[in-house]
Structures are given as C-alpha cells and as structure tokens.
XYZ file of C-alpha atoms in Angstrom:
92
model
C -11.925 -0.724 -11.767
C -9.238 1.611 -13.234
C -10.057 4.573 -15.451
C -8.428 2.862 -18.466
C -10.596 -0.186 -18.030
C -13.685 2.015 -17.700
C -12.905 3.845 -20.934
C -12.263 0.550 -22.665
C -15.427 -1.106 -21.429
C -17.821 1.823 -21.731
C -18.438 1.266 -25.471
C -17.804 -2.484 -25.321
C -19.961 -4.724 -27.393
C -20.434 -7.040 -24.481
C -23.611 -6.956 -22.403
C -23.499 -4.757 -19.315
C -22.403 -6.314 -15.996
C -23.327 -5.386 -12.431
C -20.186 -3.284 -12.108
C -19.832 -2.318 -15.808
C -22.497 -0.245 -17.550
C -22.351 0.168 -21.316
C -22.937 3.130 -23.573
C -24.732 2.574 -26.878
C -24.477 5.056 -29.751
C -27.149 3.213 -31.680
C -29.382 0.189 -31.021
C -27.683 -3.173 -31.377
C -29.078 -4.397 -34.636
C -26.300 -6.934 -35.109
C -24.886 -4.957 -38.037
C -21.239 -4.280 -39.006
C -22.141 -0.541 -38.542
C -23.061 -1.136 -34.875
C -19.846 -2.989 -34.262
C -17.762 -0.465 -36.124
C -19.143 2.592 -34.388
C -18.554 1.161 -30.989
C -15.096 -0.270 -31.776
C -14.202 3.230 -33.112
C -15.591 4.978 -30.036
C -13.558 2.690 -27.768
C -10.350 3.376 -29.727
C -10.994 7.101 -29.971
C -11.626 7.488 -26.224
C -8.436 5.544 -25.400
C -6.468 7.590 -27.926
C -7.742 10.892 -26.518
C -6.705 9.903 -23.009
C -3.458 8.201 -23.920
C -2.266 10.788 -26.480
C -3.717 14.017 -25.217
C -4.867 13.931 -21.586
C -2.249 11.773 -20.010
C 0.899 13.518 -21.313
C -0.530 16.923 -20.342
C -1.509 15.672 -16.916
C 1.493 13.541 -16.028
C 4.480 15.374 -17.431
C 5.904 18.445 -15.865
C 7.566 21.108 -17.971
C 5.852 20.431 -21.242
C 5.800 23.452 -23.499
C 2.568 25.301 -23.849
C 0.776 24.223 -27.018
C 0.226 26.645 -29.836
C -3.365 27.866 -29.849
C -4.348 25.919 -32.937
C -3.065 22.645 -31.465
C -4.829 23.257 -28.177
C -8.086 23.882 -30.050
C -7.597 20.677 -32.128
C -7.171 18.711 -28.831
C -10.180 20.428 -27.368
C -12.157 19.548 -30.487
C -11.251 15.892 -30.165
C -12.465 15.770 -26.582
C -15.612 17.667 -27.669
C -16.446 14.920 -30.178
C -15.974 12.295 -27.484
C -18.101 14.218 -25.028
C -20.882 14.593 -27.569
C -20.902 10.862 -28.216
C -21.053 10.146 -24.480
C -23.823 12.686 -24.071
C -25.895 11.194 -26.854
C -25.327 7.604 -25.862
C -27.906 5.396 -24.109
C -26.786 3.881 -20.852
C -27.338 0.165 -20.423
C -27.170 -1.227 -16.914
C -27.980 -4.534 -15.264
C-alpha cells in the first residue's frame, strides 16, 4: 500500500482490515462529532503531506523558509503527531 493510501486510511471511519489498521481519536459512538473529528484528521494529514512535506522533499532549489514559516509548518506536523500518539490503534 502506498504512503498516501496509508495516510488516507489511518483515520478512516471504516472498520480495520487485515492489512489496514485504523486510528481512533475517540470511541465510535456513532455521533457527528466522531465522524467530523476523523474526517478532519484524514484531511489534515493529507494536507500536511501534500502541502508541506512533499514540496520540501521532492523539489530541488526551493528557497529556505523564513523562520516563522518553518515554525508554523513544524507546528502543523506537531498537531498531527500528537493526534497519532494519542489515538487508539484498531487492528483485526
């Protein structure tokens, strides 16, 4: 499975599969809040990788970021890392 698929499926609302574990930020109580939190986490993770990590990893010659922008990007990944760290892992 590709990295993009893993990021998209990690917070998926679907049940875990043999080759696809799931992360849960809260118990599935069937609420709109549960669905919203996980949908947001999926989108945020994809956005961090597509908008921050990938350009900086795949493009040569990009100018160095000003310190405040680099810190903002680091903060975004810090939020994502905290969510992943706090999440429960569901496996089959």
